[in-house]
Structures are given as C-alpha cells and as structure tokens.
Amino acid sequence: MENIVKLFAPVFAALTLSAASLSANALTAGDLYGEPASGAYADRTIVVTPQTKFINVTRGEIVKVKVGSREFTWDFDGLARPFELSKIAPEGALDHNVRVYVATSLNDGGIGDN
C-alpha cells in the first residue's frame, strides 16, 4: 500500500496543480472588468477630468465614460472589485490614474464621483 501511495502522490500533485491553473486562467478580462457596451444605451455618463481620481459604478450598470474628446460605453458586469480605468479605456485616452470602484448594489458604499 505504501508503494502505491508513493507512486500516485506525484500524479495527484500534478493533477491538483493543473486544476488550479485551469481555474485561475478561466477568468477572462470580461469576467474581471465587464465588457464594452453599445453607445446607444447607458444608465448614465461620467466625465473624467484631469482632477478625477476615482469613479464609482454599480455592478451591472452600463456607463458612458467621456475622457476629453474620447468616449466609450462599458457594461460593468464583471467582478465587483476596484481596478484602474486604463484597463478598459481606449489606448491613450487617459493621462493619469483613475480608480474604478464597483459596488455590488446601490447601497454598497457609493460615495459619488470625484
């Protein structure tokens, strides 16, 4: 019996590590941050200025984000966790860091946009 355990222990360890790796890689950018949405419909518009340090959104909310002359619409249906707006903004749209705070509901600590 001891020989069987010694034989299969490395195999079990390899399978466990493979499963953990697959589940970690299963999360896509869409799962984390949400996904682009049609500009035809947005729950609201947020204007990002050079003074903007963060924005607050609610998970599932569709928001049009305006940065200078550029804009994009985003469906924040990913995980409700903070991230940098530059992860989803068009390349070159931002010249400073803006943090996105994603609440799970309207009563989840939203403190307004700044």
CSV table of N, CA and C in Angstrom, one decimal:
chain,number,residue,atom,x,y,z
A,1,MET,N,0.8,-1.2,0.0
A,1,MET,CA,0.0,0.0,0.0
A,1,MET,C,0.9,1.3,0.0
A,2,GLU,N,1.9,1.2,0.8
A,2,GLU,CA,2.8,2.4,0.9
A,2,GLU,C,3.5,2.7,-0.5
A,3,ASN,N,3.8,1.6,-1.3
A,3,ASN,CA,4.4,1.9,-2.6
A,3,ASN,C,3.4,2.5,-3.6
A,4,ILE,N,2.1,2.1,-3.4
A,4,ILE,CA,1.1,2.7,-4.3
A,4,ILE,C,0.9,4.2,-4.0
A,5,VAL,N,0.9,4.6,-2.7
A,5,VAL,CA,0.8,6.0,-2.3
A,5,VAL,C,2.0,6.7,-2.8
A,6,LYS,N,3.2,6.2,-2.7
A,6,LYS,CA,4.4,6.9,-3.3
A,6,LYS,C,4.4,7.0,-4.8
A,7,LEU,N,3.8,6.0,-5.4
A,7,LEU,CA,3.7,6.1,-6.9
A,7,LEU,C,2.7,7.1,-7.4
A,8,PHE,N,1.5,7.2,-6.7
A,8,PHE,CA,0.5,8.1,-7.1
A,8,PHE,C,0.5,9.5,-6.5
A,9,ALA,N,1.3,9.8,-5.5
A,9,ALA,CA,1.4,11.1,-4.9
A,9,ALA,C,1.9,12.1,-5.9
A,10,PRO,N,2.9,11.9,-6.7
A,10,PRO,CA,3.3,12.9,-7.7
A,10,PRO,C,2.2,13.2,-8.7
A,11,VAL,N,1.5,12.1,-9.1
A,11,VAL,CA,0.5,12.2,-10.1
A,11,VAL,C,-0.7,13.1,-9.5
A,12,PHE,N,-1.1,12.8,-8.3
A,12,PHE,CA,-2.1,13.6,-7.7
A,12,PHE,C,-1.7,15.0,-7.5
A,13,ALA,N,-0.5,15.3,-7.2
A,13,ALA,CA,0.0,16.7,-7.0
A,13,ALA,C,0.0,17.4,-8.4
A,14,ALA,N,0.4,16.7,-9.4
A,14,ALA,CA,0.4,17.3,-10.8
A,14,ALA,C,-1.1,17.6,-11.2
A,15,LEU,N,-2.0,16.7,-11.0
A,15,LEU,CA,-3.4,16.9,-11.3
A,15,LEU,C,-4.0,18.1,-10.5
A,16,THR,N,-3.6,18.2,-9.2
A,16,THR,CA,-4.1,19.3,-8.4
A,16,THR,C,-3.6,20.6,-8.9
A,17,LEU,N,-2.3,20.7,-9.2
A,17,LEU,CA,-1.8,21.9,-9.8
A,17,LEU,C,-2.4,22.3,-11.1
A,18,SER,N,-2.6,21.3,-12.0
A,18,SER,CA,-3.2,21.6,-13.3
A,18,SER,C,-4.6,22.1,-13.1
A,19,ALA,N,-5.4,21.6,-12.2
A,19,ALA,CA,-6.8,22.0,-12.0
A,19,ALA,C,-6.8,23.5,-11.5
A,20,ALA,N,-5.8,23.8,-10.6
A,20,ALA,CA,-5.8,25.1,-10.0
A,20,ALA,C,-5.4,26.1,-11.1
A,21,SER,N,-4.5,25.7,-12.0
A,21,SER,CA,-4.0,26.6,-13.1
A,21,SER,C,-5.2,26.8,-14.0
A,22,LEU,N,-5.9,25.8,-14.4
A,22,LEU,CA,-7.0,26.0,-15.3
A,22,LEU,C,-8.1,26.9,-14.7
A,23,SER,N,-8.4,26.8,-13.4
A,23,SER,CA,-9.4,27.6,-12.9
A,23,SER,C,-9.0,29.1,-12.8
A,24,ALA,N,-7.7,29.3,-12.5
A,24,ALA,CA,-7.2,30.7,-12.5
A,24,ALA,C,-7.2,31.3,-13.9
A,25,ASN,N,-6.9,30.5,-14.9
A,25,ASN,CA,-6.8,31.0,-16.3
A,25,ASN,C,-8.2,31.1,-16.9
A,26,ALA,N,-9.2,30.5,-16.2
A,26,ALA,CA,-10.6,30.6,-16.7
A,26,ALA,C,-11.2,32.0,-16.6
A,27,LEU,N,-10.7,32.8,-15.7
A,27,LEU,CA,-11.2,34.2,-15.6
A,27,LEU,C,-10.6,35.0,-16.8
A,28,THR,N,-11.5,35.6,-17.5
A,28,THR,CA,-11.1,36.5,-18.6
A,28,THR,C,-11.2,37.9,-18.2
A,29,ALA,N,-10.7,38.8,-19.1
A,29,ALA,CA,-10.8,40.3,-18.8
A,29,ALA,C,-12.3,40.7,-18.6
A,30,GLY,N,-13.2,40.0,-19.4
A,30,GLY,CA,-14.6,40.3,-19.3
A,30,GLY,C,-15.2,39.9,-17.9
A,31,ASP,N,-14.7,38.8,-17.4
A,31,ASP,CA,-15.1,38.3,-16.1
A,31,ASP,C,-14.6,39.3,-15.0
A,32,LEU,N,-13.5,39.9,-15.2
A,32,LEU,CA,-12.9,40.8,-14.2
A,32,LEU,C,-13.5,42.2,-14.3
A,33,TYR,N,-13.6,42.7,-15.5
A,33,TYR,CA,-13.9,44.2,-15.6
A,33,TYR,C,-15.2,44.4,-16.3
A,34,GLY,N,-15.8,43.5,-16.9
A,34,GLY,CA,-17.1,43.7,-17.7
A,34,GLY,C,-16.7,43.7,-19.1
A,35,GLU,N,-17.6,44.4,-19.9
A,35,GLU,CA,-17.3,44.3,-21.4
A,35,GLU,C,-17.9,45.6,-22.0
A,36,PRO,N,-17.3,45.9,-23.2
A,36,PRO,CA,-17.8,47.0,-24.0
A,36,PRO,C,-19.3,46.9,-24.2
A,37,ALA,N,-20.0,48.0,-24.2
A,37,ALA,CA,-21.4,48.1,-24.5
A,37,ALA,C,-21.7,49.0,-25.6
A,38,SER,N,-22.9,48.9,-26.1
A,38,SER,CA,-23.4,49.8,-27.2
A,38,SER,C,-23.5,51.2,-26.7
A,39,GLY,N,-23.0,52.1,-27.4
A,39,GLY,CA,-23.2,53.5,-27.0
A,39,GLY,C,-24.6,54.1,-27.1
A,40,ALA,N,-25.5,53.3,-27.7
A,40,ALA,CA,-26.9,53.7,-27.8
A,40,ALA,C,-27.6,53.7,-26.5
A,41,TYR,N,-27.1,52.9,-25.5
A,41,TYR,CA,-27.8,52.9,-24.2
A,41,TYR,C,-26.8,52.9,-23.1
A,42,ALA,N,-27.0,53.9,-22.2
A,42,ALA,CA,-26.2,53.9,-21.0
A,42,ALA,C,-27.1,54.4,-19.8
A,43,ASP,N,-26.8,53.8,-18.7
A,43,ASP,CA,-27.6,54.3,-17.5
A,43,ASP,C,-27.2,55.7,-17.1
A,44,ARG,N,-26.0,56.1,-17.4
A,44,ARG,CA,-25.5,57.4,-17.1
A,44,ARG,C,-24.2,57.7,-17.7
A,45,THR,N,-23.8,58.9,-17.7
A,45,THR,CA,-22.5,59.4,-18.3
A,45,THR,C,-21.6,59.9,-17.2
A,46,ILE,N,-20.3,59.5,-17.2
A,46,ILE,CA,-19.3,60.0,-16.2
A,46,ILE,C,-18.3,60.7,-17.1
A,47,VAL,N,-18.0,62.0,-16.7
A,47,VAL,CA,-17.0,62.8,-17.4
A,47,VAL,C,-15.7,62.7,-16.5
A,48,VAL,N,-14.6,62.2,-17.1
A,48,VAL,CA,-13.4,62.1,-16.4
A,48,VAL,C,-12.5,63.4,-16.8
A,49,THR,N,-12.1,64.1,-15.8
A,49,THR,CA,-11.3,65.3,-16.0
A,49,THR,C,-9.9,65.1,-15.5
A,50,PRO,N,-9.0,66.0,-15.7
A,50,PRO,CA,-7.6,65.8,-15.1
A,50,PRO,C,-7.6,65.7,-13.6
A,51,GLN,N,-8.7,66.2,-12.9
A,51,GLN,CA,-8.7,66.2,-11.5
A,51,GLN,C,-9.4,64.9,-11.0
A,52,THR,N,-10.0,64.1,-11.8
A,52,THR,CA,-10.7,62.9,-11.4
A,52,THR,C,-9.7,61.8,-10.9
A,53,LYS,N,-9.9,61.4,-9.7
A,53,LYS,CA,-9.0,60.3,-9.1
A,53,LYS,C,-9.7,59.0,-9.1
A,54,PHE,N,-11.0,59.0,-9.0
A,54,PHE,CA,-11.8,57.7,-9.0
A,54,PHE,C,-13.2,57.9,-9.5
A,55,ILE,N,-13.8,56.8,-9.9
A,55,ILE,CA,-15.2,56.9,-10.2
A,55,ILE,C,-15.9,55.7,-9.5
A,56,ASN,N,-17.2,55.8,-9.3
A,56,ASN,CA,-18.0,54.8,-8.6
A,56,ASN,C,-19.0,54.3,-9.6
A,57,VAL,N,-19.1,53.0,-9.8
A,57,VAL,CA,-20.2,52.4,-10.6
A,57,VAL,C,-20.8,51.3,-9.8
A,58,THR,N,-21.9,50.8,-10.3
A,58,THR,CA,-22.6,49.7,-9.7
A,58,THR,C,-22.5,48.5,-10.6
A,59,ARG,N,-22.2,47.3,-10.1
A,59,ARG,CA,-22.1,46.1,-10.9
A,59,ARG,C,-23.3,45.9,-11.7
A,60,GLY,N,-23.2,45.7,-13.0
A,60,GLY,CA,-24.3,45.6,-13.9
A,60,GLY,C,-24.7,46.9,-14.6
A,61,GLU,N,-24.2,48.0,-14.1
A,61,GLU,CA,-24.5,49.3,-14.7
A,61,GLU,C,-23.8,49.5,-16.0
A,62,ILE,N,-24.5,50.1,-17.0
A,62,ILE,CA,-23.8,50.5,-18.2
A,62,ILE,C,-23.6,52.0,-18.2
A,63,VAL,N,-22.3,52.4,-18.4
A,63,VAL,CA,-21.9,53.8,-18.2
A,63,VAL,C,-21.1,54.2,-19.4
A,64,LYS,N,-21.5,55.4,-19.9
A,64,LYS,CA,-20.7,56.1,-20.9
A,64,LYS,C,-19.7,56.9,-20.2
A,65,VAL,N,-18.4,56.7,-20.6
A,65,VAL,CA,-17.3,57.4,-19.9
A,65,VAL,C,-16.7,58.4,-21.0
A,66,LYS,N,-16.6,59.6,-20.6
A,66,LYS,CA,-16.0,60.7,-21.5
A,66,LYS,C,-14.7,61.1,-20.9
A,67,VAL,N,-13.7,61.0,-21.7
A,67,VAL,CA,-12.4,61.5,-21.3
A,67,VAL,C,-11.9,62.4,-22.4
A,68,GLY,N,-12.0,63.7,-22.1
A,68,GLY,CA,-11.6,64.7,-23.2
A,68,GLY,C,-12.6,64.6,-24.3
A,69,SER,N,-12.0,64.4,-25.5
A,69,SER,CA,-12.8,64.3,-26.7
A,69,SER,C,-13.1,62.8,-27.0
A,70,ARG,N,-12.6,61.9,-26.2
A,70,ARG,CA,-12.9,60.5,-26.4
A,70,ARG,C,-13.9,60.0,-25.5
A,71,GLU,N,-14.7,58.9,-25.9
A,71,GLU,CA,-15.7,58.3,-25.0
A,71,GLU,C,-15.8,56.9,-25.4
A,72,PHE,N,-16.3,56.1,-24.4
A,72,PHE,CA,-16.6,54.7,-24.6
A,72,PHE,C,-17.7,54.3,-23.6
A,73,THR,N,-18.4,53.3,-23.9
A,73,THR,CA,-19.5,52.8,-23.1
A,73,THR,C,-19.1,51.4,-22.6
A,74,TRP,N,-19.3,51.2,-21.3
A,74,TRP,CA,-18.9,50.0,-20.7
A,74,TRP,C,-20.0,49.4,-19.8
A,75,ASP,N,-20.2,48.1,-19.9
A,75,ASP,CA,-21.1,47.3,-19.0
A,75,ASP,C,-20.3,46.7,-17.9
A,76,PHE,N,-20.4,47.3,-16.7
A,76,PHE,CA,-19.6,46.9,-15.6
A,76,PHE,C,-20.3,45.6,-14.9
A,77,ASP,N,-20.3,44.5,-15.7
A,77,ASP,CA,-20.9,43.3,-15.2
A,77,ASP,C,-19.8,42.2,-14.8
A,78,GLY,N,-18.6,42.7,-14.6
A,78,GLY,CA,-17.5,41.8,-14.1
A,78,GLY,C,-17.6,41.7,-12.6
A,79,LEU,N,-16.4,41.3,-12.0
A,79,LEU,CA,-16.3,41.2,-10.6
A,79,LEU,C,-16.4,42.6,-9.9
A,80,ALA,N,-17.1,42.6,-8.8
A,80,ALA,CA,-17.2,43.9,-8.0
A,80,ALA,C,-15.9,44.1,-7.2
A,81,ARG,N,-14.9,44.6,-7.9
A,81,ARG,CA,-13.6,44.9,-7.2
A,81,ARG,C,-13.0,46.1,-7.9
A,82,PRO,N,-12.2,46.9,-7.2
A,82,PRO,CA,-11.6,48.0,-7.8
A,82,PRO,C,-10.5,47.7,-8.8
A,83,PHE,N,-10.4,48.5,-9.8
A,83,PHE,CA,-9.4,48.4,-10.8
A,83,PHE,C,-9.1,49.7,-11.5
A,84,GLU,N,-8.0,49.8,-12.2
A,84,GLU,CA,-7.7,51.0,-12.9
A,84,GLU,C,-8.5,51.2,-14.2
A,85,LEU,N,-9.0,52.4,-14.4
A,85,LEU,CA,-9.8,52.7,-15.6
A,85,LEU,C,-9.0,52.4,-16.9
A,86,SER,N,-7.7,52.6,-16.8
A,86,SER,CA,-6.9,52.4,-18.0
A,86,SER,C,-6.9,50.9,-18.5
A,87,LYS,N,-7.4,50.0,-17.7
A,87,LYS,CA,-7.6,48.6,-18.1
A,87,LYS,C,-8.6,48.4,-19.2
A,88,ILE,N,-9.6,49.4,-19.2
A,88,ILE,CA,-10.7,49.3,-20.1
A,88,ILE,C,-10.8,50.4,-21.1
A,89,ALA,N,-10.2,51.5,-20.8
A,89,ALA,CA,-10.2,52.7,-21.6
A,89,ALA,C,-9.5,52.5,-22.9
A,90,PRO,N,-9.9,53.2,-24.0
A,90,PRO,CA,-9.1,53.1,-25.2
A,90,PRO,C,-7.7,53.6,-25.0
A,91,GLU,N,-6.8,53.0,-25.7
A,91,GLU,CA,-5.4,53.3,-25.5
A,91,GLU,C,-5.1,54.8,-25.7
A,92,GLY,N,-4.4,55.4,-24.8
A,92,GLY,CA,-4.0,56.8,-24.9
A,92,GLY,C,-5.1,57.7,-24.4
A,93,ALA,N,-6.3,57.3,-24.0
A,93,ALA,CA,-7.3,58.1,-23.6
A,93,ALA,C,-7.0,58.8,-22.2
A,94,LEU,N,-6.3,58.1,-21.4
A,94,LEU,CA,-6.1,58.6,-20.0
A,94,LEU,C,-4.6,59.1,-19.9
A,95,ASP,N,-4.4,60.2,-19.2
A,95,ASP,CA,-3.0,60.6,-19.0
A,95,ASP,C,-2.7,60.6,-17.5
A,96,HIS,N,-3.6,60.0,-16.7
A,96,HIS,CA,-3.4,59.9,-15.2
A,96,HIS,C,-4.2,58.7,-14.7
A,97,ASN,N,-3.9,58.3,-13.5
A,97,ASN,CA,-4.5,57.1,-12.9
A,97,ASN,C,-5.9,57.5,-12.4
A,98,VAL,N,-6.9,56.7,-12.8
A,98,VAL,CA,-8.3,56.8,-12.3
A,98,VAL,C,-8.7,55.4,-11.8
A,99,ARG,N,-9.1,55.3,-10.6
A,99,ARG,CA,-9.5,54.1,-10.0
A,99,ARG,C,-11.0,53.9,-10.2
A,100,VAL,N,-11.5,52.7,-10.5
A,100,VAL,CA,-12.9,52.4,-10.7
A,100,VAL,C,-13.3,51.6,-9.4
A,101,TYR,N,-14.3,52.0,-8.7
A,101,TYR,CA,-14.8,51.3,-7.6
A,101,TYR,C,-16.2,50.7,-8.0
A,102,VAL,N,-16.3,49.4,-7.9
A,102,VAL,CA,-17.5,48.8,-8.3
A,102,VAL,C,-18.3,48.3,-7.1
A,103,ALA,N,-19.5,48.8,-6.9
A,103,ALA,CA,-20.3,48.4,-5.8
A,103,ALA,C,-21.2,47.2,-6.3
A,104,THR,N,-21.6,46.4,-5.4
A,104,THR,CA,-22.5,45.3,-5.8
A,104,THR,C,-23.9,45.7,-5.8
A,105,SER,N,-24.3,46.8,-5.2
A,105,SER,CA,-25.6,47.3,-5.2
A,105,SER,C,-25.6,48.8,-5.0
A,106,LEU,N,-26.7,49.5,-5.2
A,106,LEU,CA,-26.7,50.9,-4.9
A,106,LEU,C,-26.4,51.3,-3.5
A,107,ASN,N,-26.6,50.4,-2.6
A,107,ASN,CA,-26.4,50.7,-1.2
A,107,ASN,C,-25.1,50.2,-0.7
A,108,ASP,N,-24.1,50.0,-1.6
A,108,ASP,CA,-22.9,49.3,-1.3
A,108,ASP,C,-21.7,50.4,-1.1
A,109,GLY,N,-21.9,51.4,-0.4
A,109,GLY,CA,-20.9,52.3,-0.1
A,109,GLY,C,-20.5,53.3,-1.2
A,110,GLY,N,-21.3,53.5,-2.2
A,110,GLY,CA,-21.0,54.5,-3.2
A,110,GLY,C,-20.9,55.9,-2.6
A,111,ILE,N,-19.8,56.6,-2.9
A,111,ILE,CA,-19.6,57.9,-2.3
A,111,ILE,C,-19.5,59.0,-3.3
A,112,GLY,N,-20.1,58.8,-4.5
A,112,GLY,CA,-20.1,59.8,-5.5
A,112,GLY,C,-18.9,59.7,-6.4
A,113,ASP,N,-18.9,60.5,-7.5
A,113,ASP,CA,-17.8,60.5,-8.4
A,113,ASP,C,-16.9,61.7,-8.1
A,114,ASN,N,-15.6,61.5,-8.2
A,114,ASN,CA,-14.7,62.5,-7.9
A,114,ASN,C,-13.6,62.5,-8.9
